[in-house]
C-alpha cells in the first residue's frame, strides 16, 4: 500500500456488469482514486497476527431444521418478471 | 513418445435433503418451472439464507466415508460471478475453509491391482437454476436453484478414461451406501467437471489443462476424456501447444469443442458470507454423527465372505447395493446354509427384479419368509421346483411358505414306501424305456425319473426317487 | 391542543386507550399533514392511504373487541428498503421501479403483531448509500427545520417525516450512521440497535455485516416502545441474536447515579463545528448534573474507521447489488446477450453514488487487491472492535457528537464524496464494532438547526443508552420544539 494504484475503471465496471459512458469514466476516475488514496492510510498500521473480523457478533452454528416451508405460488413468483414465457424468466439467448 | 495423462475431477453431488440448502422449498424433481421457489432462492431484495443442518451432516458423513479430515472450523463464502441461472449473481459456496479435507478412494484397475485416487477437499454450495432455450431467447427455471450440493475435488491422480470411470462408479456406490445422495444420474444428482492434461513421460511438471464442464453421464465422461486425452497428445505430437480453456463435449459428434462464449478471466472475488455464521464442528459432534455410518462395500464384501462362507463373486454382487446386501444378510442369518440364500437371491430374486424393474425395497417377500422357504428346501420338506412355484406365489402376494405348502398339499413325499409304489408304476408303464436303459441308454433313466416326479405331482423327493429307481432297475 | 399527527407514540397510545380518539382519526391527521406539507418536505415516495385507513379501522375494531396490543392503531412509516407485502419497495432506485414486494420483512410482521398500522414509503439515499438523501433517484427530501438544507441520510425521509409531524414514528436502517445522523440533523431520536438485535430479513441489504433496522421517534420512550416490538431472534436471519427482549420502556426512569460515561478524546477533533462541540459538551455537563461520572477514554483506531468502512461496506454492497439484473424483477433494458442486458440494465438503473460504491467494492475484492484492501480492512475492523471492548471496561456508555456539523445546504457536498463520507466519522465505528447507539436532540445552532448527542452502548445494552437518553430528555426540552414546517401546519389546522 505504498502509492495509490491506477484503477482500470472500465475493467472493474465490466466485472460488476455496468456499462459506463465515457463521461462517467472520466468523472469516476479521480473520485475513486481520491477515495482509494484515502484508504491507503490503513497501510500505516501493523496488522500482523490480527484476526480479520467478518462478523460483528461472536456466534456460530446457526442452523435450520430440514423442514419444508410453503413456496411462493407460481403467479406471485412471476409477478415481478420483466419478461416471462411458459412459466420461465426470459433472458437474451444464452450462448455456450 | 509416451505420454502420461493427469486428470482431476470436480464432482457435484446433490445431497439427499428434503429442502433446499438455504430455504424451506422442497428439492423434489420434476415440478413445473418456478413452482418450488421463494424470495430466498429467487434472490429477492431483503431475503436471507438460513443453513440447512442436514446438508452439513450429510457432507460430514460423506467425508468420513471417503477418509477425509473433518475441518473443525468452516465457513461459507460468496463466489461472485454473473450468470442468468444464478439468482443473486453470487453463489454461496466455501472458499478457503471447506467442511472436509483430504481423503481418497481405492479403485481396482483392469489388471486387478489397486490404486488410490486422492481427494483434495469436499465443500458445500448451492446449485443454480436451469436454462432452457427458445429460438431467440433463453428461459430460466429456478426450481433447482438452492439445491444443496457437495463438490468433491480430486487430486490429478487419474491417468485414463477407464480410471475416471472406475472412480466415479466407486464414488457412486459409496455415496448411495451412505444414503447421502440418491445419485440418480438421470435427475442430474451427480455432475462433474473434468480437468485434464498430458505430459511426456519423464517430465515432472504437469501439462496445460483444459476443463470439460458439466458432464452428467459416466459414459459421457469416459468418451469425452478418451477423446480429449488423445486430442491433447496428437496436438503435442504435431508440435502444437495446449490452450488453457473450457471445452464442451458434443455427444453426437463425439468431439470436444472450445466454448463459443468469450473466455472471461475468472475473478470470483470471494469473501466471507456475512449472512451466515461460522460452522464449528466438535469431535463429539462428528463422533455422534459417525454412528450412523454404514459399513462400506469394500469392507462388507470381505466380512460377508468370512461370516457366511460365500464366494468372492457372490459377495461382490450382493454388496454392490446396500439394500440388497442388507436383504441377503437378514436372510442368511435365518438359514442353515447361507450359500443357498446367496443362490436364491442372486438368481431367482434378482431375475425377478430385472424382469419387473423393481428394487429390492419393493419386494413383498421378507427376508424371514424367504429364509423359511429356503429352509423347507434344505429340510427336504419341498423340492426345488415346488419351491420355485411357491416363490412365484409369494412374490405376487406375499405370505408364509409353510402355510402355502400346507394349504396346497405341496409337501415333498419322502416316504420310501409311497415312492416305491410310484416307481413300480412308472416301470410298469414304460417297458420299452426300461429295456433301452438296460441296453445301456443312460438318457432313459432321466426320463423314468421325470415320470416318477410327474406321477407324484412333483412332490416326490427327487434324491429318493433316484435311489429307488436305480435299485429296482438294478 | 396539538393535532393528532403531532402526538408522540406514547401520547397516542394513551389517547387511544382512553378512547379520546380512534386510530382512524390519527391516520387521517397524519395523511392530512402529508397532504399539506410533503410537497415541500418530500419525505414520502408513496403513500397507500387506502391500505393505511383499512388497517386503522381494523385496529379500531380490535380495540372495540377489547384487544390490547402495545402499538395497536399506531401508524409507523417505512424506509423504502423494507419489504411490505403488496407494496412497492424501490430503495429510491430506478432499478426497482415497479417492483412489488411479495412478502413482509420480519420487522413489518412484528409490527403487525404489535397492532401497528403500516403507512407509507419513505425516501432515502438510493440503496442507503449517502448521508443527505440527495441520492434518491426520485426526489430530494428537505430538512423540515430549514427547507434549503438536507435532512441527512440515508434515512432522510424517515427522519424528516417524524420532524415534520408527517409520522408519529418511522423505521430506518443504519449501516454507518444512516438512522442517527438524519435524526441528529432533524432533531429526533434515532436508535441503531446492536448488530443482531433486530432481524434484517426483508431489509434490502446494503452491507450485510453492518446493517441494522431501528426506530426514528419523537422521544426516547417511543424509541424504547418500538425497539421492544421489533427485536428478537428470527429463524429467517441467522445473524439475529437469541437474547431475551426486555420491555425497554418499562425500564426507563431515574437519574444517572452510578453510571460512568466515557468521552473519547479522539472524537472532539479538528473539523468539529464549534457550535456543535459546545452543545454536546453542555449535554455532557447535564449528564454529570444528573449524577453520571464522566471519564476520559480512548478509541485510538477510530480515525481509521471511515477507511475500513468504505472497503467493507462497498465490498459487501458490490455483491448484494449484483442481483439487480433485470431477470426476475425490476428494470430490464434488453441486450444482445445476458451480459449486455446486465450492463445496460445496471447502467440505466443505478445512480452515480451507487455506481461509485459498486466499482469501489468490486475493486477492493478483485484479484491482486483483495489482501491489501479487503483483508486488511477486516483486520483493522478487529482493532476498532477491541478499542470499544477496552473502553467499556471503564465506562457504561460513551458520549460523542453524532456528526461534525449540523445540517448542510442541499447540493453542498454532492460533488465531494470523500467529504460526505467523513461526515459519518462518529457513527461508523459503532457499526464496525456491532454496538448500539442512539441520537438524542441536545440543542440548536444559532441558525435554529438541531444538534445531536450520540450515546454509544456495549452490545445488547440498549437499556443503558435509552436510560441515559431518557434521563437527559427529561431535564431538557429540545425534543418538544417543533420544526418550521410542522409549526405552519399546526397554525393552519
Short mmCIF file of N, CA and C in Angstrom, two decimals, chain C residues 48 296 478:
data_model
loop_
_atom_site.label_atom_id
_atom_site.label_comp_id
_atom_site.label_asym_id
_atom_site.label_seq_id
_atom_site.Cartn_x
_atom_site.Cartn_y
_atom_site.Cartn_z
N UNK C 48 -49.94 4.76 0.60
CA UNK C 48 -51.14 3.99 0.27
C UNK C 48 -52.18 4.29 1.34
N UNK C 296 -12.58 10.00 30.97
CA UNK C 296 -11.91 10.11 29.67
C UNK C 296 -11.55 8.72 29.19
N UNK C 478 -35.53 20.24 24.24
CA UNK C 478 -35.21 20.32 22.81
C UNK C 478 -36.18 19.50 21.98
#
